[in-house]
PDB file of C-alpha atoms in Angstrom:
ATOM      1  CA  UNK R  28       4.610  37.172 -24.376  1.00 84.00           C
ATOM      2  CA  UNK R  29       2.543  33.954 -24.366  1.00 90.00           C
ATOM      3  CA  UNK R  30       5.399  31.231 -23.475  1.00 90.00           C
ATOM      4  CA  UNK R  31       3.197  28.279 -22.269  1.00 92.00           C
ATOM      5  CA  UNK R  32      -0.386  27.084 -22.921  1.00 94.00           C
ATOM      6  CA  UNK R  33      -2.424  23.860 -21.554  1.00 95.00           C
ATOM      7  CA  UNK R  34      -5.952  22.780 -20.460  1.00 95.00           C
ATOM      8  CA  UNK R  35      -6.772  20.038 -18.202  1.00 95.00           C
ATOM      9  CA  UNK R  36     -10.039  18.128 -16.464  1.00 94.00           C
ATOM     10  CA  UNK R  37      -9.866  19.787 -13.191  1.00 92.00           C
ATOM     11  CA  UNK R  38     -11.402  16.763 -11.539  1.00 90.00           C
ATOM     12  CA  UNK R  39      -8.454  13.920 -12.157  1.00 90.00           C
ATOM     13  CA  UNK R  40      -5.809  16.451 -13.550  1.00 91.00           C
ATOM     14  CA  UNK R  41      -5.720  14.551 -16.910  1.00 93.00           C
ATOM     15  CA  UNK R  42      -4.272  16.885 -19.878  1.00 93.00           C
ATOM     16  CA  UNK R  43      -6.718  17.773 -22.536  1.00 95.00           C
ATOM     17  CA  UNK R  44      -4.786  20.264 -25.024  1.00 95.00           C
ATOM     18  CA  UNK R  45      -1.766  21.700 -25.491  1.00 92.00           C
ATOM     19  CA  UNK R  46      -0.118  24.335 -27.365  1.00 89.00           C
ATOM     20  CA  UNK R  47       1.921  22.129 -29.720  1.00 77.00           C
ATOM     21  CA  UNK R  48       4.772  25.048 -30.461  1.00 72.00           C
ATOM     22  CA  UNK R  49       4.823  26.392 -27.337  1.00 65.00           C
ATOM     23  CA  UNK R  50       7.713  27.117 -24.982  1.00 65.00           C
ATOM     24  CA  UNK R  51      10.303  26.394 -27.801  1.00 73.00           C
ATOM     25  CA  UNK R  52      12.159  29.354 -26.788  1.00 76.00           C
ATOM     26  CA  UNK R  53      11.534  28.793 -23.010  1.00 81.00           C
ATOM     27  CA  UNK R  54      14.691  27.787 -21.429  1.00 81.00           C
ATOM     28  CA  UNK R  55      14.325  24.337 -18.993  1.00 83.00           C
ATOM     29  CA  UNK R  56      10.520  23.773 -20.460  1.00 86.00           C
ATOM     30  CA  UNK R  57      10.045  20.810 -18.941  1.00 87.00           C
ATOM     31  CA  UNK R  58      10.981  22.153 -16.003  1.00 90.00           C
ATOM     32  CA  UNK R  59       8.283  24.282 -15.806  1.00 90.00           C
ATOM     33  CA  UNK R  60       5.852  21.666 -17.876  1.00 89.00           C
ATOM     34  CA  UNK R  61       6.445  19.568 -14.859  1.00 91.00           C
ATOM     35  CA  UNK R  62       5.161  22.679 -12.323  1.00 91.00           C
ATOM     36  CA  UNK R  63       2.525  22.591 -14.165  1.00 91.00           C
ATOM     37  CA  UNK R  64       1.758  19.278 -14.020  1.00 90.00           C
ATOM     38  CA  UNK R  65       1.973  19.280 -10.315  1.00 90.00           C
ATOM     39  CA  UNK R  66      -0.448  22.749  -9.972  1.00 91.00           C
ATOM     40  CA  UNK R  67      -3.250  20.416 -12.128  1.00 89.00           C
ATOM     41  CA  UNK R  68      -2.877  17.855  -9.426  1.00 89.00           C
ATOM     42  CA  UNK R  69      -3.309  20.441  -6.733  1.00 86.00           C
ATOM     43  CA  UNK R  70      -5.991  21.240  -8.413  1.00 86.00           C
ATOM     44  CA  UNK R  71      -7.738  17.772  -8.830  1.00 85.00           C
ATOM     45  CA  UNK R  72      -7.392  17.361  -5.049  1.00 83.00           C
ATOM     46  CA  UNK R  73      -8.603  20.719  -4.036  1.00 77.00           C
ATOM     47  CA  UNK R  74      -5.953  22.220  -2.487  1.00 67.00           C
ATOM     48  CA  UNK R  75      -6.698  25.352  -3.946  1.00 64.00           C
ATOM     49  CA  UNK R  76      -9.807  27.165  -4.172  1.00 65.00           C
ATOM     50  CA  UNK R  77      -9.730  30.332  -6.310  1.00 80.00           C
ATOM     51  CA  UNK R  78     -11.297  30.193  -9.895  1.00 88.00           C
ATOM     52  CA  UNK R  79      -8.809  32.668 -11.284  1.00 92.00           C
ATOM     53  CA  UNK R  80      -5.029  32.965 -10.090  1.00 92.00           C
ATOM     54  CA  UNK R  81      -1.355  34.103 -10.840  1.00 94.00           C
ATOM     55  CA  UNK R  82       1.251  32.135  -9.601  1.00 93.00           C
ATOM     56  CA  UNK R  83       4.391  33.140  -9.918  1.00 93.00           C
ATOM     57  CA  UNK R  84       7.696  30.844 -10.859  1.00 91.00           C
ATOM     58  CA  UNK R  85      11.266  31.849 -11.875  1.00 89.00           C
ATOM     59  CA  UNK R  86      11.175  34.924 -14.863  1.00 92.00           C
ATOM     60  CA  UNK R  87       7.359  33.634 -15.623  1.00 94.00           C
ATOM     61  CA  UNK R  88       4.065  33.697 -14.265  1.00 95.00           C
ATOM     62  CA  UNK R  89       1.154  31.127 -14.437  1.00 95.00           C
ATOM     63  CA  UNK R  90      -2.264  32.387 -14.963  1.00 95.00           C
ATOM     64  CA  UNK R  91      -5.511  30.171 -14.552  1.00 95.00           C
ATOM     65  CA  UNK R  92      -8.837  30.063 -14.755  1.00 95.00           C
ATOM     66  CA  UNK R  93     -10.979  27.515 -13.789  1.00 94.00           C
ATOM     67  CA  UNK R  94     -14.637  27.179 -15.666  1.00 91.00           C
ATOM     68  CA  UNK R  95     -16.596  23.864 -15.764  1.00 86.00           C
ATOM     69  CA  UNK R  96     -14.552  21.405 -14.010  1.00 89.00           C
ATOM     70  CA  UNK R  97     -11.622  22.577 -16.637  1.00 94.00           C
ATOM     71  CA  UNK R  98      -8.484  24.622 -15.712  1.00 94.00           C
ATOM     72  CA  UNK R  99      -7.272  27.019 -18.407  1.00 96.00           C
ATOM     73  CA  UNK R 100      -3.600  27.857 -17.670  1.00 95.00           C
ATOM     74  CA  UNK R 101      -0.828  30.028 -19.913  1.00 95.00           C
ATOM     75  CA  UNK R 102       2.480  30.655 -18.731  1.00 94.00           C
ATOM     76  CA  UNK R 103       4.142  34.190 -19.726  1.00 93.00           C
ATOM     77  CA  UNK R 104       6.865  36.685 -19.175  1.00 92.00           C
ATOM     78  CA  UNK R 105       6.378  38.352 -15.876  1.00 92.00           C
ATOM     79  CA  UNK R 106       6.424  41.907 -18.118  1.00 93.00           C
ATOM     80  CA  UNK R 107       3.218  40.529 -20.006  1.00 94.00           C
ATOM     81  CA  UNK R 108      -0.125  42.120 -18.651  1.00 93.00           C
ATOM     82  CA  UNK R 109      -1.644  39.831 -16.307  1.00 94.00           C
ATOM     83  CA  UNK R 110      -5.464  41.604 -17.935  1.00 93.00           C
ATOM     84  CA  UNK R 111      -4.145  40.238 -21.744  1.00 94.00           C
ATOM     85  CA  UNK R 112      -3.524  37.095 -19.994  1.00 95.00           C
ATOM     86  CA  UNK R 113      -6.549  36.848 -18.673  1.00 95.00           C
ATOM     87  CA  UNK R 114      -8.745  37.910 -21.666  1.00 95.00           C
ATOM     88  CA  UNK R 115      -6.810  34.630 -24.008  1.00 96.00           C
ATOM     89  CA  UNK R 116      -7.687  32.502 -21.722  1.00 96.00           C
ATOM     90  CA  UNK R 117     -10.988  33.836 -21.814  1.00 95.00           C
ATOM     91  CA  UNK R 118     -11.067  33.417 -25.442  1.00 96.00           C
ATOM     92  CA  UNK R 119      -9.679  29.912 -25.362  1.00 96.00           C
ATOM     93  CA  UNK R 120     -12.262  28.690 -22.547  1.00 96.00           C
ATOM     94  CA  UNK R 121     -15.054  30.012 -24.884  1.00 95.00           C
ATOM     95  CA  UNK R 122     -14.170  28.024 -28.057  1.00 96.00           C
ATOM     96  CA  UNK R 123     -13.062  24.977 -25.955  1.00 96.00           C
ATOM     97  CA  UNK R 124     -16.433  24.546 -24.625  1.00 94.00           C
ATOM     98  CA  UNK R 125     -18.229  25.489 -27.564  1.00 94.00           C
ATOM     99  CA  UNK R 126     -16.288  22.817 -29.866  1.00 94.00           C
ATOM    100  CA  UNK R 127     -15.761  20.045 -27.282  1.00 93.00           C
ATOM    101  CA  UNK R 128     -18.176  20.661 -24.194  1.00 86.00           C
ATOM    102  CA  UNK R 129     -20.021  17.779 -24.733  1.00 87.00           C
ATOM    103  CA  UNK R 130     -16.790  15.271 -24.428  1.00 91.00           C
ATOM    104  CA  UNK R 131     -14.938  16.771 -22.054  1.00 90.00           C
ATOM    105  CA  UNK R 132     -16.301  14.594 -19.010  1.00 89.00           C
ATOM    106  CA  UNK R 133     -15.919  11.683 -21.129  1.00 91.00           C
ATOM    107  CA  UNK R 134     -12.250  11.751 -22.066  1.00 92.00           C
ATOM    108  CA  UNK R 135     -10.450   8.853 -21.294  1.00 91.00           C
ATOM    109  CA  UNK R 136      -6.891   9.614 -22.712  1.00 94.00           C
ATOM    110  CA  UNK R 137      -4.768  12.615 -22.288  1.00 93.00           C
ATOM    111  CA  UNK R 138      -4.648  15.220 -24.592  1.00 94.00           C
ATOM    112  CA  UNK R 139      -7.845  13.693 -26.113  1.00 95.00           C
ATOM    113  CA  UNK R 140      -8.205  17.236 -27.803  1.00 95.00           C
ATOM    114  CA  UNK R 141      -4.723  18.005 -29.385  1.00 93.00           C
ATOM    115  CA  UNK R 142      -6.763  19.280 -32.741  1.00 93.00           C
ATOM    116  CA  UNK R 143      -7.571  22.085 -30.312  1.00 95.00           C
ATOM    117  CA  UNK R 144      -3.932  23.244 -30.908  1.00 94.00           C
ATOM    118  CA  UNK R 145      -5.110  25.098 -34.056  1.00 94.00           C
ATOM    119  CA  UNK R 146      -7.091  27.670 -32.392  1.00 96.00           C
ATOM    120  CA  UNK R 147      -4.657  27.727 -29.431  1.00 95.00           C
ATOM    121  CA  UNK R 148      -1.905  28.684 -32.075  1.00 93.00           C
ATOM    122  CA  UNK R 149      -4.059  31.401 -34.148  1.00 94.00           C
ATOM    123  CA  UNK R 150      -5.387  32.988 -30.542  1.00 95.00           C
ATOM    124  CA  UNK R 151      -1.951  33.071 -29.494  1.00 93.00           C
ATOM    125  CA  UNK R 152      -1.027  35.618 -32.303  1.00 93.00           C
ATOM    126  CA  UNK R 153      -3.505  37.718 -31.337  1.00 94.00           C
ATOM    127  CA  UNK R 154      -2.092  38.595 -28.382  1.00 94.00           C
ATOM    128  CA  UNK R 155       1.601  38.554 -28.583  1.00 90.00           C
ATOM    129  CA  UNK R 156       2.143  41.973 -29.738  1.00 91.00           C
ATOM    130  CA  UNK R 157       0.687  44.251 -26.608  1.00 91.00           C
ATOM    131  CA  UNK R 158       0.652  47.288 -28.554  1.00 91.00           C
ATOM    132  CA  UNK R 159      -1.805  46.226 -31.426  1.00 93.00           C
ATOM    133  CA  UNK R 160      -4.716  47.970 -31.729  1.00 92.00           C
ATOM    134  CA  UNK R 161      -6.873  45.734 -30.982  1.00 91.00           C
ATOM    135  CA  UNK R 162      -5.221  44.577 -27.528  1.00 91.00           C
ATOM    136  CA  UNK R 163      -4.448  48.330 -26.378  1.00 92.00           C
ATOM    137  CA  UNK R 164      -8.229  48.403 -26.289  1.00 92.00           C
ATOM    138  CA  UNK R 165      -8.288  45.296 -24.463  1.00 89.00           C
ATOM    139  CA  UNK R 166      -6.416  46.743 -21.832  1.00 89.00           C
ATOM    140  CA  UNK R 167      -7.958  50.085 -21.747  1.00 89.00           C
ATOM    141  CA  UNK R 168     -11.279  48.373 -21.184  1.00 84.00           C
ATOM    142  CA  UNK R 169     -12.320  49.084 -17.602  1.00 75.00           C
ATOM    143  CA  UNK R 170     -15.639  46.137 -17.569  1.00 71.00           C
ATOM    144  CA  UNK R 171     -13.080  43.827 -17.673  1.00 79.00           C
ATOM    145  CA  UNK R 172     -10.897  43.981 -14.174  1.00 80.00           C
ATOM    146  CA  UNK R 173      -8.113  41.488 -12.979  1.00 85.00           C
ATOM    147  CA  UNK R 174      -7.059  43.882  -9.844  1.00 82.00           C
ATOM    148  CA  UNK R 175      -8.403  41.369  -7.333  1.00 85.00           C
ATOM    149  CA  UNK R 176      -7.137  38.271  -8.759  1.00 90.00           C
ATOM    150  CA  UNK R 177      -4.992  36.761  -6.199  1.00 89.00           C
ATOM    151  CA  UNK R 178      -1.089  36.213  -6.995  1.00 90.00           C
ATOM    152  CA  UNK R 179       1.071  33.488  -5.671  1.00 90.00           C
ATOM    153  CA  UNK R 180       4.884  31.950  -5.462  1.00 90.00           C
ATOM    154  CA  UNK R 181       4.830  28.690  -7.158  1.00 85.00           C
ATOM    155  CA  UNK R 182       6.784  27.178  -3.966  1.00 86.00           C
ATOM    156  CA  UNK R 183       3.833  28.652  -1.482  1.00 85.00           C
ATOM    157  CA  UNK R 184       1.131  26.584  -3.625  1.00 83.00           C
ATOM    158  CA  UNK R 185       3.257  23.459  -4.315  1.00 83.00           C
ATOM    159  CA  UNK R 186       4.183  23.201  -0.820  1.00 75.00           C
ATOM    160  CA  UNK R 187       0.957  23.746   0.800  1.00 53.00           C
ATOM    161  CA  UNK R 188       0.001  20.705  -1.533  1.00 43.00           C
ATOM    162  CA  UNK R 189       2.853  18.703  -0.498  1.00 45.00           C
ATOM    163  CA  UNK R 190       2.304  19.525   2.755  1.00 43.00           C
ATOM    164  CA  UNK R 191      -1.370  18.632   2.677  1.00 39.00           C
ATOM    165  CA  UNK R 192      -0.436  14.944   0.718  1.00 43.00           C
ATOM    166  CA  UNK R 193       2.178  14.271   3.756  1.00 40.00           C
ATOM    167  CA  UNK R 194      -0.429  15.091   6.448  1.00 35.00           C
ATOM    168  CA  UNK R 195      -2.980  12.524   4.257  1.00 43.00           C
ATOM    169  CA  UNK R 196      -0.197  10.042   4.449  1.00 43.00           C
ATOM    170  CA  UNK R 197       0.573  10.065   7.737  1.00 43.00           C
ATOM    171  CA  UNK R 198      -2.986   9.651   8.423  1.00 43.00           C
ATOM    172  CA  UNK R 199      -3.252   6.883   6.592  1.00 47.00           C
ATOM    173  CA  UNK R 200      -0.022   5.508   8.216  1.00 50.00           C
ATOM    174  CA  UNK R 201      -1.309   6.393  11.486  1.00 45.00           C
ATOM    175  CA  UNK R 202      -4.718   4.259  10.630  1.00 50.00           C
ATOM    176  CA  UNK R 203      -2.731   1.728   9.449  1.00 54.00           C
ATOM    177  CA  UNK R 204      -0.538   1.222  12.666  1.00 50.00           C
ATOM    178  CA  UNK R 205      -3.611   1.426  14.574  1.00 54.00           C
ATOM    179  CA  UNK R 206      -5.055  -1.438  13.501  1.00 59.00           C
ATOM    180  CA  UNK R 207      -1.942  -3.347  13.577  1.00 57.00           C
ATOM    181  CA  UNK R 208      -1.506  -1.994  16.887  1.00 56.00           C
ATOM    182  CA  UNK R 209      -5.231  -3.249  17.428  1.00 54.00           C
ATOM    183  CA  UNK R 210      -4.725  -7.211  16.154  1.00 63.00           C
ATOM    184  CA  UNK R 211      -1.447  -7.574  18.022  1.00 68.00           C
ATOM    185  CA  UNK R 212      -3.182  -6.082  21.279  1.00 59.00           C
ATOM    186  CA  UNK R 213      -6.233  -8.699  20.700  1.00 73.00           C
ATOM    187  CA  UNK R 214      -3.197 -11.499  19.963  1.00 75.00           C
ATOM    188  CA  UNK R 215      -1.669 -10.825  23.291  1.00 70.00           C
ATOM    189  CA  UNK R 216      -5.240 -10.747  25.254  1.00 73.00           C
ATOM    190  CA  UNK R 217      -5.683 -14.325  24.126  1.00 75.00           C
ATOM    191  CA  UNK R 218      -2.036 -15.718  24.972  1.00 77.00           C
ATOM    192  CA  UNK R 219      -2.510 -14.152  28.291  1.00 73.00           C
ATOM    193  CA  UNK R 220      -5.636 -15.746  28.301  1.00 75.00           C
ATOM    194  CA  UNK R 221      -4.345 -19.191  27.232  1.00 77.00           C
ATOM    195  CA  UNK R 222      -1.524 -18.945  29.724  1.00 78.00           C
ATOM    196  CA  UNK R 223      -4.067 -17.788  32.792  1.00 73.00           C
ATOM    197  CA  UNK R 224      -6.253 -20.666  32.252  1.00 73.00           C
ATOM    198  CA  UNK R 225      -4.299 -23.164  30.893  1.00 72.00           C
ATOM    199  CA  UNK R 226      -3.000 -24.675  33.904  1.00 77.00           C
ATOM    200  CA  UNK R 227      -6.309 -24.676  35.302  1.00 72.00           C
ATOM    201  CA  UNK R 228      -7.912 -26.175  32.204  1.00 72.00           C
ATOM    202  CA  UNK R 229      -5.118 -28.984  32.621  1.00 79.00           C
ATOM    203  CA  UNK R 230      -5.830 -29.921  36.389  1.00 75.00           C
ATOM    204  CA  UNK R 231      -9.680 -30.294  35.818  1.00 79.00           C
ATOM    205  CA  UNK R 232      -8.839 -32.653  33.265  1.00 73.00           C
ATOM    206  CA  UNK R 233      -6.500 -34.317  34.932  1.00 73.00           C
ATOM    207  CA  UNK R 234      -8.725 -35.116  38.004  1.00 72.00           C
ATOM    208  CA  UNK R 235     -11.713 -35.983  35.732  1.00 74.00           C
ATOM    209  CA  UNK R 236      -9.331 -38.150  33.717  1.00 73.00           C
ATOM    210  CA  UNK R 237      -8.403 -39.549  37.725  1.00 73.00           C
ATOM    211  CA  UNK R 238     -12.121 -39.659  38.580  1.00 71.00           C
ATOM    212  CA  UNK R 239     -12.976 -41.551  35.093  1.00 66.00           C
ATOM    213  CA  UNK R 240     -10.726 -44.044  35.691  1.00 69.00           C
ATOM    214  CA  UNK R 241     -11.018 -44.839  39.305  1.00 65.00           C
ATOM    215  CA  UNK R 242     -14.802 -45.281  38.382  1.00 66.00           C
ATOM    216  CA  UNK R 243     -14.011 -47.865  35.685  1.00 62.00           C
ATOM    217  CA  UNK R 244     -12.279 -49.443  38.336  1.00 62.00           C
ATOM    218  CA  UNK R 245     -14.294 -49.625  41.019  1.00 58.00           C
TER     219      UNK R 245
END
């Protein structure tokens, strides 16, 4: 059964819809709103490549599809078939393009396209029941294969993430020390300088203060 359903901008992880109802019956939601939240940011830094996936977390399983710059994700009960899965989001990418393509780059705000709820809702019902008519043929229909679509832990994608933001910031540490590093090294050139030549500097003008004067006297 469809538990979870949300769309975001791929490129800055920013929420676009959501299914409104959803995940009522879903024990710890925002536990698992919050996985989801971090698997969009993943996303909108790259850290994972594959245009379809299954990622599994807990008693339910995240499928996505990415289309567009947009990720299409559901969450369902690990019993649900991964191809149903597939073919709603399918049918949700389809209308979502066709009804708000032309804003999509555009939207400022999260969840800029809540309205889209609607559809999300009355595509939902399609699908819960597995042994309909309709979605037996669906899943008897061979043209349409999710085999090969890659499944993950939740942990194994999160954590290469978080893995990936502590090597950036340690980087960034790293660059930041250096140049620290690099002024106090410069600082400690010049005192050395200053002391080396300072003495030096002193006794020249000490005799050409000496010479100066004996001159005026003389």
């Amino acid at each position: 059964m469809v538990k979870l359903t949300m769309i975001a901008r791929v490129t800055d992880g920013l929420p676009l819809a959501e299914g409104l109802d959803d995940s009522r019956d879903v024990p710890d939601a925002d536990y698992y709103k919050q996985q989801v939240k971090s698997l969009f940011k993943n996303l909108s830094m790259g850290h994972n490549e594959a245009s379809r996936m299954s990622i599994e977390s807990g008693p339910y399983i995240f499928h996505y599809i990415i289309e567009g710059r947009i990720c299409y994700l559901t969450m369902c009960d690990r019993s649900y078939p991964k191809k149903l899965a597939f073919q709603y989001l399918e049918d949700l990418k389809t209308e979502f393009e066709r009804v708000n393509g032309s804003q999509i780059e555009t939207a400022a705000r999260p969840y800029a396209f809540i309205k889209f709820d609607t559809f999300i809702q009355k595509t939902k019902k399609l699908y819960q029941d597995t042994r309909t008519q309709r979605n037996v043929a669906k899943l008897n229909d061979e043209l349409y294969e999710v085999h090969q679509i890659m499944t993950r832990n939740v942990q194994e994608v999160l954590g290469v993430g978080e893995k990936l933001d502590q090597v950036s910031q340690m980087s960034s540490r790293l660059t930041s020390e250096s140049r620290i590093y690099a002024d106090k090294a410069r600082d400690l050139n010049r005192q050395a300088l200053i002391r080396k030549w300072a003495p030096v500097a002193i006794v020249i003008g000490v005799v050409s203060l000496l010479f100066w004067a004996k001159n005026k006297i003389w």
